Short mmCIF file of C-alpha atoms in Angstrom, two decimals:
data_model
loop_
_atom_site.label_atom_id
_atom_site.label_comp_id
_atom_site.label_asym_id
_atom_site.label_seq_id
_atom_site.Cartn_x
_atom_site.Cartn_y
_atom_site.Cartn_z
CA MET A 1 0.00 0.00 0.00
CA MET A 2 1.30 3.47 -0.88
CA TYR A 3 2.33 5.58 2.12
CA ALA A 4 0.10 8.47 1.06
CA GLN A 5 -2.98 6.26 1.36
CA PHE A 6 -1.88 4.92 4.74
CA ALA A 7 -1.16 8.45 5.98
CA SER A 8 -4.62 9.53 4.90
CA VAL A 9 -6.11 6.74 6.99
CA TYR A 10 -3.86 7.58 9.93
CA ASP A 11 -4.69 11.27 9.88
CA GLU A 12 -8.43 10.66 9.76
CA LEU A 13 -8.23 8.23 12.66
CA MET A 14 -6.36 10.86 14.68
CA LEU A 15 -8.99 13.57 14.18
CA ASP A 16 -10.29 13.17 17.74
CA ILE A 17 -6.84 13.67 19.28
CA PRO A 18 -6.51 17.22 20.71
CA TYR A 19 -3.01 17.89 19.38
CA PRO A 20 -3.26 21.64 20.16
CA ALA A 21 -3.69 20.70 23.81
CA TYR A 22 -0.36 18.84 23.62
CA VAL A 23 1.26 21.97 22.23
CA ASP A 24 -0.22 24.00 25.09
CA LEU A 25 1.20 21.55 27.65
CA VAL A 26 4.70 21.89 26.21
CA ASP A 27 4.33 25.66 25.83
CA THR A 28 3.33 26.07 29.47
CA ALA A 29 6.09 23.80 30.78
CA LEU A 30 8.75 25.64 28.75
CA HIS A 31 7.31 29.13 29.38
CA GLY A 32 7.08 29.67 25.63
CA LEU A 33 8.11 27.76 22.52
CA SER A 34 9.74 30.42 20.38
CA GLY A 35 13.30 29.40 19.52
CA LYS A 36 13.15 26.24 21.64
CA LYS A 37 14.61 23.05 20.16
CA ILE A 38 12.13 20.18 20.53
CA LEU A 39 12.46 16.50 19.73
CA ASP A 40 9.22 14.88 18.53
CA VAL A 41 9.75 11.17 19.20
CA ALA A 42 7.55 8.84 17.13
CA CYS A 43 6.37 11.85 15.16
CA GLY A 44 4.24 9.85 12.72
CA THR A 45 2.91 12.03 9.91
CA GLY A 46 4.19 15.20 11.59
CA ILE A 47 0.91 16.64 12.84
CA LEU A 48 2.34 17.66 16.22
CA SER A 49 5.70 18.64 14.74
CA VAL A 50 4.08 21.24 12.51
CA LEU A 51 1.87 22.58 15.30
CA LEU A 52 4.93 23.03 17.52
CA ALA A 53 6.76 24.79 14.69
CA GLU A 54 3.80 27.13 14.22
CA ARG A 55 4.44 28.34 17.78
CA GLY A 56 8.07 29.07 16.93
CA ALA A 57 9.81 25.86 17.99
CA GLU A 58 12.68 24.28 16.07
CA VAL A 59 11.50 20.69 15.69
CA THR A 60 13.33 17.47 14.89
CA GLY A 61 11.07 14.46 14.35
CA ILE A 62 12.06 10.80 14.53
CA ASP A 63 10.02 7.77 13.60
CA LEU A 64 10.52 4.09 12.82
CA SER A 65 8.34 4.28 9.70
CA GLU A 66 9.95 5.68 6.56
CA GLU A 67 6.49 5.99 5.01
CA MET A 68 5.24 8.14 7.88
CA LEU A 69 8.37 10.29 7.72
CA ALA A 70 7.86 10.89 4.01
CA VAL A 71 4.39 12.24 4.72
CA ALA A 72 5.68 14.32 7.65
CA SER A 73 8.39 15.83 5.48
CA SER A 74 5.86 16.66 2.78
CA ARG A 75 3.52 18.22 5.37
CA ALA A 76 6.29 20.47 6.71
CA SER A 77 8.20 21.27 3.51
CA GLY A 78 6.11 24.16 2.27
CA ARG A 79 6.19 26.21 5.48
CA PHE A 80 9.09 24.77 7.48
CA PRO A 81 11.65 23.53 4.93
CA SER A 82 14.43 23.40 7.55
CA MET A 83 12.51 20.96 9.77
CA THR A 84 14.48 17.71 10.18
CA PHE A 85 13.03 14.21 10.16
CA VAL A 86 15.13 11.17 11.04
CA HIS A 87 14.42 7.48 10.44
CA GLN A 88 15.21 5.94 13.83
CA SER A 89 13.76 3.86 16.64
CA MET A 90 13.21 5.67 19.91
CA GLN A 91 15.21 3.16 21.95
CA GLN A 92 18.21 3.77 19.66
CA LEU A 93 17.76 7.53 19.52
CA HIS A 94 20.91 9.34 18.45
CA VAL A 95 20.57 12.83 17.02
CA PRO A 96 23.10 15.69 16.99
CA GLY A 97 22.66 18.67 19.28
CA GLN A 98 20.85 19.26 22.53
CA PHE A 99 17.16 19.94 23.00
CA GLU A 100 15.11 21.93 25.50
CA ALA A 101 12.31 19.36 25.32
CA ALA A 102 11.23 16.00 23.98
CA VAL A 103 7.72 14.61 23.52
CA ILE A 104 6.54 11.04 22.97
CA PRO A 105 2.91 11.67 22.04
CA ILE A 106 -0.26 9.60 21.78
CA ASP A 107 0.75 6.34 23.51
CA SER A 108 3.66 5.73 21.12
CA LEU A 109 5.77 4.47 24.01
CA ASN A 110 3.31 1.59 24.41
CA TYR A 111 4.55 0.05 21.15
CA LEU A 112 7.87 -0.87 22.76
CA GLU A 113 8.06 -4.59 23.46
CA ASP A 114 9.52 -4.67 26.95
CA GLU A 115 10.66 -2.74 30.02
CA HIS A 116 14.27 -2.66 28.82
CA ASP A 117 13.27 -0.78 25.65
CA VAL A 118 11.31 1.74 27.70
CA GLU A 119 14.30 2.36 29.96
CA GLN A 120 16.66 2.66 26.98
CA THR A 121 14.34 5.23 25.41
CA PHE A 122 14.33 7.30 28.60
CA LYS A 123 18.13 7.14 28.82
CA ARG A 124 18.61 8.13 25.18
CA ILE A 125 16.26 11.08 25.54
CA HIS A 126 17.96 12.11 28.78
CA ARG A 127 21.28 12.35 26.92
CA ALA A 128 19.69 14.47 24.18
CA LEU A 129 18.29 17.09 26.58
CA VAL A 130 19.97 20.14 28.04
CA PRO A 131 20.18 20.32 31.85
CA GLY A 132 16.66 21.13 33.05
CA GLY A 133 15.23 19.84 29.77
CA LEU A 134 11.63 18.64 29.65
CA LEU A 135 10.25 15.23 28.70
CA LEU A 136 6.48 15.02 28.22
CA PHE A 137 4.75 11.80 27.20
CA ASP A 138 1.52 9.87 27.61
CA VAL A 139 0.72 6.16 27.88
CA HIS A 140 -2.30 3.90 28.14
CA SER A 141 -3.42 3.17 31.67
CA THR A 142 -3.54 -0.43 32.85
CA PHE A 143 -7.32 -0.01 33.11
CA LYS A 144 -7.45 0.74 29.39
CA THR A 145 -5.34 -2.28 28.36
CA ASP A 146 -6.87 -4.69 30.85
CA VAL A 147 -10.53 -3.67 30.59
CA LEU A 148 -11.49 -1.17 27.88
CA PHE A 149 -9.48 -2.65 25.02
CA LEU A 150 -10.91 -6.08 25.70
CA GLU A 151 -14.49 -4.87 25.22
CA GLY A 152 -14.04 -5.16 21.43
CA PRO A 153 -14.53 -5.75 18.62
CA PHE A 154 -14.74 -2.07 17.68
CA THR A 155 -15.91 -0.61 14.40
CA TYR A 156 -15.55 2.71 12.58
CA ASP A 157 -17.33 3.95 9.49
CA SER A 158 -17.02 7.22 7.59
CA SER A 159 -17.60 8.27 4.00
CA THR A 160 -14.09 7.13 3.04
CA ILE A 161 -12.81 4.69 5.68
CA SER A 162 -14.24 1.78 7.62
CA TYR A 163 -12.53 -0.68 9.93
CA ILE A 164 -13.14 -3.67 12.13
CA TRP A 165 -10.81 -3.79 15.14
CA GLU A 166 -10.52 -7.05 17.07
CA THR A 167 -8.53 -7.27 20.29
CA GLU A 168 -7.32 -9.95 22.66
CA GLU A 169 -5.22 -10.03 25.80
CA GLY A 170 -1.48 -10.22 25.15
CA GLU A 171 0.93 -12.67 26.70
CA GLU A 172 2.57 -10.09 28.96
CA PRO A 173 0.76 -8.26 31.79
CA HIS A 174 -1.13 -5.13 30.66
CA SER A 175 -0.66 -5.87 26.96
CA VAL A 176 -3.10 -6.13 24.08
CA HIS A 177 -2.91 -7.69 20.63
CA SER A 178 -4.99 -5.97 17.95
CA GLU A 179 -5.92 -6.98 14.43
CA LEU A 180 -7.52 -4.32 12.22
CA ALA A 181 -9.11 -4.72 8.81
CA PHE A 182 -9.37 -1.39 6.96
CA PHE A 183 -11.59 -0.69 3.97
CA VAL A 184 -10.72 2.49 2.08
CA ARG A 185 -13.01 3.92 -0.57
CA GLU A 186 -11.25 4.63 -3.85
CA GLN A 187 -12.17 7.14 -6.57
CA ASP A 188 -14.26 4.59 -8.47
CA GLY A 189 -16.35 3.92 -5.36
CA LYS A 190 -14.88 0.50 -4.72
CA TYR A 191 -13.21 -0.34 -1.41
CA ALA A 192 -9.63 -1.54 -1.04
CA ARG A 193 -8.82 -3.64 2.00
CA PHE A 194 -5.60 -3.72 4.00
CA ASP A 195 -4.80 -5.25 7.38
CA GLU A 196 -2.78 -4.06 10.35
CA VAL A 197 -1.52 -5.95 13.41
CA HIS A 198 -0.59 -3.98 16.53
CA TYR A 199 0.83 -4.97 19.89
CA GLN A 200 0.88 -2.54 22.78
CA ARG A 201 2.01 -2.91 26.36
CA THR A 202 1.86 -0.58 29.33
CA TYR A 203 2.93 -0.59 32.99
CA PRO A 204 1.62 0.73 36.31
CA VAL A 205 2.27 4.41 36.98
CA MET A 206 4.87 3.70 39.64
CA LYS A 207 6.87 1.47 37.26
CA TYR A 208 7.18 4.36 34.81
CA ALA A 209 8.23 6.63 37.66
CA GLU A 210 10.87 4.10 38.72
CA LEU A 211 12.29 3.79 35.19
CA LEU A 212 12.34 7.56 34.77
CA GLU A 213 14.23 8.08 38.01
CA LYS A 214 16.71 5.32 37.07
CA SER A 215 17.31 7.20 33.83
CA GLY A 216 18.11 10.46 35.62
CA PHE A 217 14.75 12.27 35.43
CA SER A 218 12.85 13.99 38.20
CA VAL A 219 9.10 13.65 38.02
CA GLU A 220 7.31 17.02 38.14
CA ARG A 221 3.74 15.88 37.73
CA ILE A 222 1.58 12.97 36.65
CA PHE A 223 -1.92 13.67 35.36
CA ALA A 224 -4.66 11.98 33.37
CA ASP A 225 -6.97 12.34 30.39
CA TRP A 226 -5.97 15.81 29.19
CA SER A 227 -6.88 17.34 32.56
CA ASP A 228 -5.02 18.64 35.58
CA GLU A 229 -6.38 15.79 37.69
CA ALA A 230 -4.31 12.97 39.16
CA PRO A 231 -4.93 9.50 37.69
CA ASP A 232 -7.62 7.36 39.27
CA GLU A 233 -8.67 3.72 38.83
CA GLU A 234 -10.58 4.43 35.62
CA SER A 235 -8.25 6.94 33.96
CA GLU A 236 -7.47 6.01 30.37
CA ARG A 237 -4.46 8.12 29.33
CA ILE A 238 -1.68 8.93 31.78
CA PHE A 239 0.65 11.90 31.21
CA PHE A 240 4.13 12.33 32.67
CA GLN A 241 5.97 15.66 32.85
CA VAL A 242 9.59 15.16 33.95
CA ARG A 243 12.90 17.05 33.90
CA LYS A 244 16.53 16.21 33.39
#
């Protein structure tokens, strides 16, 4: 499948994500974005990267998918031609320079296979940040992986895209295995099918805090579901704001 078609699917599926709120969180934590160097880890199609750049940040995006990076580069090229995108895994992050902040948005960290990879990612980002640098990321809660994800199958239907999303409990604690069948309407009105398999794993809040502290970070705050509230038993998305 051509990357442009996949990116179109990805972007539509992300329409409900309040990316501007993510920008506001980083802006507030850094007391302004103008001139700040920011690392967008697992940048995908560059939606957040461009929004950060619109506020004056100098953004470098990394992602494991060359197809996603091609779309991100195309998205940024007209307005931010100097924006850099690097094909790299987050646990092997190695980019030149130092950054005032790094973000790992929209549960991207949950795609790492094990605890070691999570710790390596934190350590690599720690090295890339200036003293006092910010790391902001979000992850699925254990309630979401253990309860909500297992309430599938889930379906989605729009004028151009439909999917059937089936889930089952993964082998590791707080993990979920997903199989998605997408149907994308083409210009002739026919639908083309493609399939995706995803595996995500999360950890209890205190395990993330432990790994962050082992990697040299100090935890500033932990909050949930795009609010200022502390996580509770039924929170779905957990945010961490930490400093080097």
